[in-house]
Each structure stands twice: as structure tokens, then as C-alpha cells.
PDB file of C-alpha atoms in Angstrom:
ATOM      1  CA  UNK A   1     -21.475   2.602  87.124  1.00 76.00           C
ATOM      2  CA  UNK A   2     -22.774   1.389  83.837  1.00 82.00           C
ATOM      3  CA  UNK A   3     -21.037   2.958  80.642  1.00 85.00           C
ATOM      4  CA  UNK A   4     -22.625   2.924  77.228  1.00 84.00           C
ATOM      5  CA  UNK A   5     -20.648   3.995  74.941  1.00 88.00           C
ATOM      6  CA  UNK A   6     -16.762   4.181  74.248  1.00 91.00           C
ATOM      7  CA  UNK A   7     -16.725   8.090  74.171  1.00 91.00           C
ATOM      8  CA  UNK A   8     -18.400   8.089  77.406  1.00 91.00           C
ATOM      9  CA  UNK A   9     -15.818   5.591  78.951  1.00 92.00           C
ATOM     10  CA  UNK A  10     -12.869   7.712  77.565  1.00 93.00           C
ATOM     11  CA  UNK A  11     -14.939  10.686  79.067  1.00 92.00           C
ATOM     12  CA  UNK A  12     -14.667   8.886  82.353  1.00 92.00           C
ATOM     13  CA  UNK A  13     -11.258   8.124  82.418  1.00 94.00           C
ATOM     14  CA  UNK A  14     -10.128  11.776  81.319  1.00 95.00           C
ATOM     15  CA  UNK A  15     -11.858  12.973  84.746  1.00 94.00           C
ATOM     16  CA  UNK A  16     -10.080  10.855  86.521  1.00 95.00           C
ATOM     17  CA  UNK A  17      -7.086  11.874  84.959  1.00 96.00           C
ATOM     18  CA  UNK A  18      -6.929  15.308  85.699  1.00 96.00           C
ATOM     19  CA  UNK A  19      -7.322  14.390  89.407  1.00 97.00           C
ATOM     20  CA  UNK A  20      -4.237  12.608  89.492  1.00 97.00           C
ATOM     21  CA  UNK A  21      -0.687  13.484  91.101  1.00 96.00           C
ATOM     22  CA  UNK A  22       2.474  11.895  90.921  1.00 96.00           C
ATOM     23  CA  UNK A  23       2.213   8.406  92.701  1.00 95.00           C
ATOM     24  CA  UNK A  24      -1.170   7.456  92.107  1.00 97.00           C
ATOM     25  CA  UNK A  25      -1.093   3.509  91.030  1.00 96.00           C
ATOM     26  CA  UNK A  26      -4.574   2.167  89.061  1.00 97.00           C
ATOM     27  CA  UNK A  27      -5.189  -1.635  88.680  1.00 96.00           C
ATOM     28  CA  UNK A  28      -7.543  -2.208  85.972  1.00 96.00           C
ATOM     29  CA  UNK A  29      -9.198  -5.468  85.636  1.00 95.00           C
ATOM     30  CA  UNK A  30     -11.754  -7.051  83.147  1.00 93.00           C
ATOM     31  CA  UNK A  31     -11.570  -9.728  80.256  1.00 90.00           C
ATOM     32  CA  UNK A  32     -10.208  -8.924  76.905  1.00 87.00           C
ATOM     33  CA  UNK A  33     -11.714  -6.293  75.269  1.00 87.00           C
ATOM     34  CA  UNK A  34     -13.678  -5.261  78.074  1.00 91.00           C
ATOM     35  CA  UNK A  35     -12.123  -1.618  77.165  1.00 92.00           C
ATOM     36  CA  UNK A  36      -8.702  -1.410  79.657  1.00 94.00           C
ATOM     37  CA  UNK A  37      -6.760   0.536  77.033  1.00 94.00           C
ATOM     38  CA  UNK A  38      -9.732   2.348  75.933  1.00 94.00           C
ATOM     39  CA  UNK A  39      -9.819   3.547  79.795  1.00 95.00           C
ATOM     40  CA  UNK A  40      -6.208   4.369  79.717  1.00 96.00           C
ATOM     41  CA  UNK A  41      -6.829   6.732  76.595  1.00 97.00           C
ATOM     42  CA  UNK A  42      -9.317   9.069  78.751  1.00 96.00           C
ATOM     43  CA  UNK A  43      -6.458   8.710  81.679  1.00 97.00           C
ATOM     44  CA  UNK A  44      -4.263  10.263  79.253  1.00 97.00           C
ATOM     45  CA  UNK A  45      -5.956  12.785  77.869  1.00 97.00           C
ATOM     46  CA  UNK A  46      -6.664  13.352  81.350  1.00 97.00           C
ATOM     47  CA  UNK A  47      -3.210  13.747  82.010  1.00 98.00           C
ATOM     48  CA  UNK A  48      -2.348  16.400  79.029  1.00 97.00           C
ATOM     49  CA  UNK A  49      -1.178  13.082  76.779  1.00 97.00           C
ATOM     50  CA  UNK A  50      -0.876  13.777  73.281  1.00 93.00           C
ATOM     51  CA  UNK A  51       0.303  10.667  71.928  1.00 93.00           C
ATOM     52  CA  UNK A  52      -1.218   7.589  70.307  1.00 93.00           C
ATOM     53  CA  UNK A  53      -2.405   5.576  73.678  1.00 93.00           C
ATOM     54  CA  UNK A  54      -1.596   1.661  72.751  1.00 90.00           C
ATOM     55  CA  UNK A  55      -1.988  -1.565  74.445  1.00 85.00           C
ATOM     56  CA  UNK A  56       1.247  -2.605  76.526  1.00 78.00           C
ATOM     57  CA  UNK A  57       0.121  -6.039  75.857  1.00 75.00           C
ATOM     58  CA  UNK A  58       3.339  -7.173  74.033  1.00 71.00           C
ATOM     59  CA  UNK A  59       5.665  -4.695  75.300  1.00 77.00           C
ATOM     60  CA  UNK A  60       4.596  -5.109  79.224  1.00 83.00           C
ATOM     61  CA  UNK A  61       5.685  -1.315  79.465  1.00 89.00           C
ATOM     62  CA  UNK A  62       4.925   2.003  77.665  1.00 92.00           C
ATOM     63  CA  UNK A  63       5.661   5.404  78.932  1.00 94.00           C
ATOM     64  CA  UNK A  64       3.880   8.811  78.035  1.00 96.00           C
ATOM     65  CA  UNK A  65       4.951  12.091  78.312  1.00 96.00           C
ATOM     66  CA  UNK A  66       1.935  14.719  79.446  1.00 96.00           C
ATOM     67  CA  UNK A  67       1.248  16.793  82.178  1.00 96.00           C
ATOM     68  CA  UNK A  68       3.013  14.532  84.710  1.00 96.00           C
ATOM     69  CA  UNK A  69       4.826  10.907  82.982  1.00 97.00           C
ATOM     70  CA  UNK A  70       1.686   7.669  82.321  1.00 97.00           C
ATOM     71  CA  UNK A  71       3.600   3.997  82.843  1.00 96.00           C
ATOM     72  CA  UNK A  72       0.748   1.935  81.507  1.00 95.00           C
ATOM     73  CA  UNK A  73       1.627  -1.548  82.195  1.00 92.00           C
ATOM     74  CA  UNK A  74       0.066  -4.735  81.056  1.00 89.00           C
ATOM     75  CA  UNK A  75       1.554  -7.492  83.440  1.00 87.00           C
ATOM     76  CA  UNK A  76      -0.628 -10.317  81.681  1.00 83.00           C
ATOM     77  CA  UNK A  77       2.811 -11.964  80.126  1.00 76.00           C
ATOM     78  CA  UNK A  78       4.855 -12.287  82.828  1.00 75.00           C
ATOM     79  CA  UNK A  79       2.638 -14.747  84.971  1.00 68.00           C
ATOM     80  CA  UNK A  80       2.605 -13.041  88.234  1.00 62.00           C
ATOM     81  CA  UNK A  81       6.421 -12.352  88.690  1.00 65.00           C
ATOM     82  CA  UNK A  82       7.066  -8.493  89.271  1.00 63.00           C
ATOM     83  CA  UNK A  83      10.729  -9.023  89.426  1.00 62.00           C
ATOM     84  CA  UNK A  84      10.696  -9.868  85.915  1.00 61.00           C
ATOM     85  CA  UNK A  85      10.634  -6.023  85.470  1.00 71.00           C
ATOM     86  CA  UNK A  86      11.572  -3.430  87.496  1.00 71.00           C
ATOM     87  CA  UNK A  87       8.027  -2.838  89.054  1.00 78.00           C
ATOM     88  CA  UNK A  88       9.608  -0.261  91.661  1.00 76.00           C
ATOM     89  CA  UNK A  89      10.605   2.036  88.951  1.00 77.00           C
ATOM     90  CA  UNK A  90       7.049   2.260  88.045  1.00 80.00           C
ATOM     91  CA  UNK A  91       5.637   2.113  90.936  1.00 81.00           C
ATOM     92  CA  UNK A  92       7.290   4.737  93.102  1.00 77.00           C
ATOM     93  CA  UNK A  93       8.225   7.313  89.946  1.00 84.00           C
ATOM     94  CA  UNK A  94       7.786  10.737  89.298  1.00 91.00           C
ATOM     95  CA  UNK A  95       4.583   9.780  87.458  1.00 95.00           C
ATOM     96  CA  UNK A  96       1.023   7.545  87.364  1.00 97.00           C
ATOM     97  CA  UNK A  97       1.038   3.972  86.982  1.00 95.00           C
ATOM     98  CA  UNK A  98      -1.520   1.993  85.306  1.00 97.00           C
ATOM     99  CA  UNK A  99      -1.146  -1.586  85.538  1.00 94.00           C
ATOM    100  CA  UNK A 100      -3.216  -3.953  83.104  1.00 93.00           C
ATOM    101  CA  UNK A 101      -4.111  -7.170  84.700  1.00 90.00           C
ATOM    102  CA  UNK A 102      -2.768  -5.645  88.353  1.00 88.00           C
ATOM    103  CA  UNK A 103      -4.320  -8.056  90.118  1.00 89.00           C
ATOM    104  CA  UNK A 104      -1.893 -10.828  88.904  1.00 86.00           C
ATOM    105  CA  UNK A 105       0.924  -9.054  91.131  1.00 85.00           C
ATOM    106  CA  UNK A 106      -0.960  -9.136  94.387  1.00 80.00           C
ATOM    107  CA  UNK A 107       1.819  -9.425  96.738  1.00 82.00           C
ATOM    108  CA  UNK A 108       3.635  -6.988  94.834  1.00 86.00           C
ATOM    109  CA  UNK A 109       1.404  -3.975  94.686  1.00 89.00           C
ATOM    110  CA  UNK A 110       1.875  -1.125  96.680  1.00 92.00           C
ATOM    111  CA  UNK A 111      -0.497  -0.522 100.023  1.00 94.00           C
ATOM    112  CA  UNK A 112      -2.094   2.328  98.036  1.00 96.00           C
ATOM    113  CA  UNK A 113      -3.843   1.575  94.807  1.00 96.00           C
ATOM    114  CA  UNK A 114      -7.519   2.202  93.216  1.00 97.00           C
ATOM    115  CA  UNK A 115      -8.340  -0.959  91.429  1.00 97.00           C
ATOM    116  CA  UNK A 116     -11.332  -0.551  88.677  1.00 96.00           C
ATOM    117  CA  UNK A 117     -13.065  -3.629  87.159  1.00 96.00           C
ATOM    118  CA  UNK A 118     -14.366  -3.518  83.180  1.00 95.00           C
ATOM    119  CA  UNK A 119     -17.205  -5.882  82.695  1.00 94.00           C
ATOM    120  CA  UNK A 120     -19.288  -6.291  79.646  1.00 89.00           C
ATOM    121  CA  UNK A 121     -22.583  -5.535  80.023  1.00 86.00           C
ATOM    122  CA  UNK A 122     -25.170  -5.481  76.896  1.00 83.00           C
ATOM    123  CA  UNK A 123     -23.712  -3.176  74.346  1.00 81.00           C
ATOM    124  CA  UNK A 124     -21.746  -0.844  76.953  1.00 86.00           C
ATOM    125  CA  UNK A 125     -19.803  -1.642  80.333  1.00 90.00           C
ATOM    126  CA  UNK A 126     -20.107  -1.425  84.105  1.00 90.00           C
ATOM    127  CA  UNK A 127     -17.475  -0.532  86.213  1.00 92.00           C
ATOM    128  CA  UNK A 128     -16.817  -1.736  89.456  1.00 94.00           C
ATOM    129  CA  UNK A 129     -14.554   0.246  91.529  1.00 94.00           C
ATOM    130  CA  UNK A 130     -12.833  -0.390  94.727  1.00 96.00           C
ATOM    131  CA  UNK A 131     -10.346   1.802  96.679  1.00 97.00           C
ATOM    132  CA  UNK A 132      -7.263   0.361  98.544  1.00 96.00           C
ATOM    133  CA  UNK A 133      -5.410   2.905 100.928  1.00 97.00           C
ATOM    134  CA  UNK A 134      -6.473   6.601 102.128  1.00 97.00           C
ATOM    135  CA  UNK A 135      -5.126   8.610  98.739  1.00 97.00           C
ATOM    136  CA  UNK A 136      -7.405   5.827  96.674  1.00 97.00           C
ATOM    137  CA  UNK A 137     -10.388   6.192  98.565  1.00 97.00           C
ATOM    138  CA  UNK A 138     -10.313  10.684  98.540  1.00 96.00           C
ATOM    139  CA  UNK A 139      -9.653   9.733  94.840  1.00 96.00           C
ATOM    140  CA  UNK A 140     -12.395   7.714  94.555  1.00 95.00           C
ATOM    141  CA  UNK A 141     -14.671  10.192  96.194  1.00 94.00           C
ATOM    142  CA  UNK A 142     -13.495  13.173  93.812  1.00 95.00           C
ATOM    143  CA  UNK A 143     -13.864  10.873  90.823  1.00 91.00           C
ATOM    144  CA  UNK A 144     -17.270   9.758  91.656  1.00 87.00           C
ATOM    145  CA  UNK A 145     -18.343  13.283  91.971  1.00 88.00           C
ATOM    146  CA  UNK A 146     -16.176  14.984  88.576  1.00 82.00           C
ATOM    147  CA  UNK A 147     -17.902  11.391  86.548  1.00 70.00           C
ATOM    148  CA  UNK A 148     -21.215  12.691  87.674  1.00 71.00           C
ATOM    149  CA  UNK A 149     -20.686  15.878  85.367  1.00 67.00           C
ATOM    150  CA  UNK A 150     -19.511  13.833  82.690  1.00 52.00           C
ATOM    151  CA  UNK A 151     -21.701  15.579  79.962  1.00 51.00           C
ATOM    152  CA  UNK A 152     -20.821  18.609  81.501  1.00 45.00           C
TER     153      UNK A 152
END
């Protein structure tokens, strides 16, 4: 999927959003600036999110309070060791976990998980998406289909 514009990615990522239920774990992967956070602002307003979406770059954790609770996580910092936080707690809440650099905890994610890659590509981006488990892949599927009415 090619993206060209920010609005449009946000756009994106608020479709996904409102298919999300409590559970739901996204790994999102890219270089810096590739537009993570940017995602996880369309996610939120996705999710009935109000609040100023930040990076979690510094903090490793911030919570949101919206239609069901966002845990957007940016594991970057802690080089690959989940029991540096409480990663269950996240993971298996009443909420949706976004996890920033998820592919640094490998071993540690759960066996369900849709894992979208940001990559720059001229002006916009192309995302790469790739579904782990049977909830991830139906999510997938409904996403694909709600980001083809985008401009709707």
C-alpha cells in the first residue's frame, strides 16, 4: 500500500482503529521518521482518543483513554529485554497495544499480533503488512477492505 500524504496515513490508521477490540497487539516497524507515531494518531482517533498522541520514545510507555484503553509502546530503549517492563500488563490488558520497534522483542510477543512496516518511499510511504495468528489475519482482511474507502 503506498501512502502519500500524512492525512491519508492518519486516515488509514483511524480505520483500523475502529476495528479493534480489546487484545489486539500491533508491531509497527520502519526507520525513524518513517511516520510510527503518526500511524498511532489515526489508531487513536480510531479508537475515540482525544488526547495529544506522542512518541513513547523516552518514556517506553504511554496510555490513552478512548473508546477502549491505547498502550503505545516504543521498546527501542530497552535493547530487546521485555522484562525490563512489565510487557504482560500490556500485552494481555483490557485494551490495544501498540508496540514501536516490536520486532526487537521477538521471543516475547504474543502468538497473535499484526505487524505493519513504514518505509519511505518518494515523498509519501508504503506499508507493508503482515498478519501473525487467526484474529490478525480477519483483521487484516477487514482493514484492507475499510482502507479501500479511505476517501469515503
Amino acid at each position: 500500500m503506498i501512502i502519500q500524504n500524512e492525512e491519508t496515513l492518519i486516515a488509514w490508521g483511524e480505520k483500523l482503529g475502529h476495528l479493534l477490540d480489546v487484545g489486539d497487539v500491533l508491531i509497527l516497524s520502519g526507520d525513524l521518521g518513517a511516520g510510527k507515531t503518526t500511524f498511532t494518531k489515526g489508531l487513536a482517533r480510531g479508537l475515540d482518543i482525544d488526547q495529544m498522541i506522542k512518541s513513547p520514545t523516552y518514556t517506553i510507555v504511554r496510555e490513552y483513554e478512548g473508546r477502549l484503553p491505547l498502550y503505545h509502546l516504543d521498546v527501542y530503549r530497552i535493547d530487546g529485554d521485555p522484562d525490563s517492563i512489565d510487557l504482560d500488563a500490556f500485552l494481555f490488558g483490557e485494551g490495544i497495544t501498540v508496540i514501536e520497534w516490536g520486532e526487537l522483542l521477538e521471543e516475547a510477543l504474543p502468538d497473535d499480533y499484526l505487524h505493519v512496516t513504514l518505509h519511505h518511499e518518494g515523498e509519501g510511504r508504503r506499508l507493508e503488512l503482515a498478519a501473525v495468528g487467526q484474529r490478525s489475519q480477519e483483521l487484516m482482511e477487514a482493514w484492507k477492505d475499510a482502507a479501500a474507502r479511505v476517501g469515503d
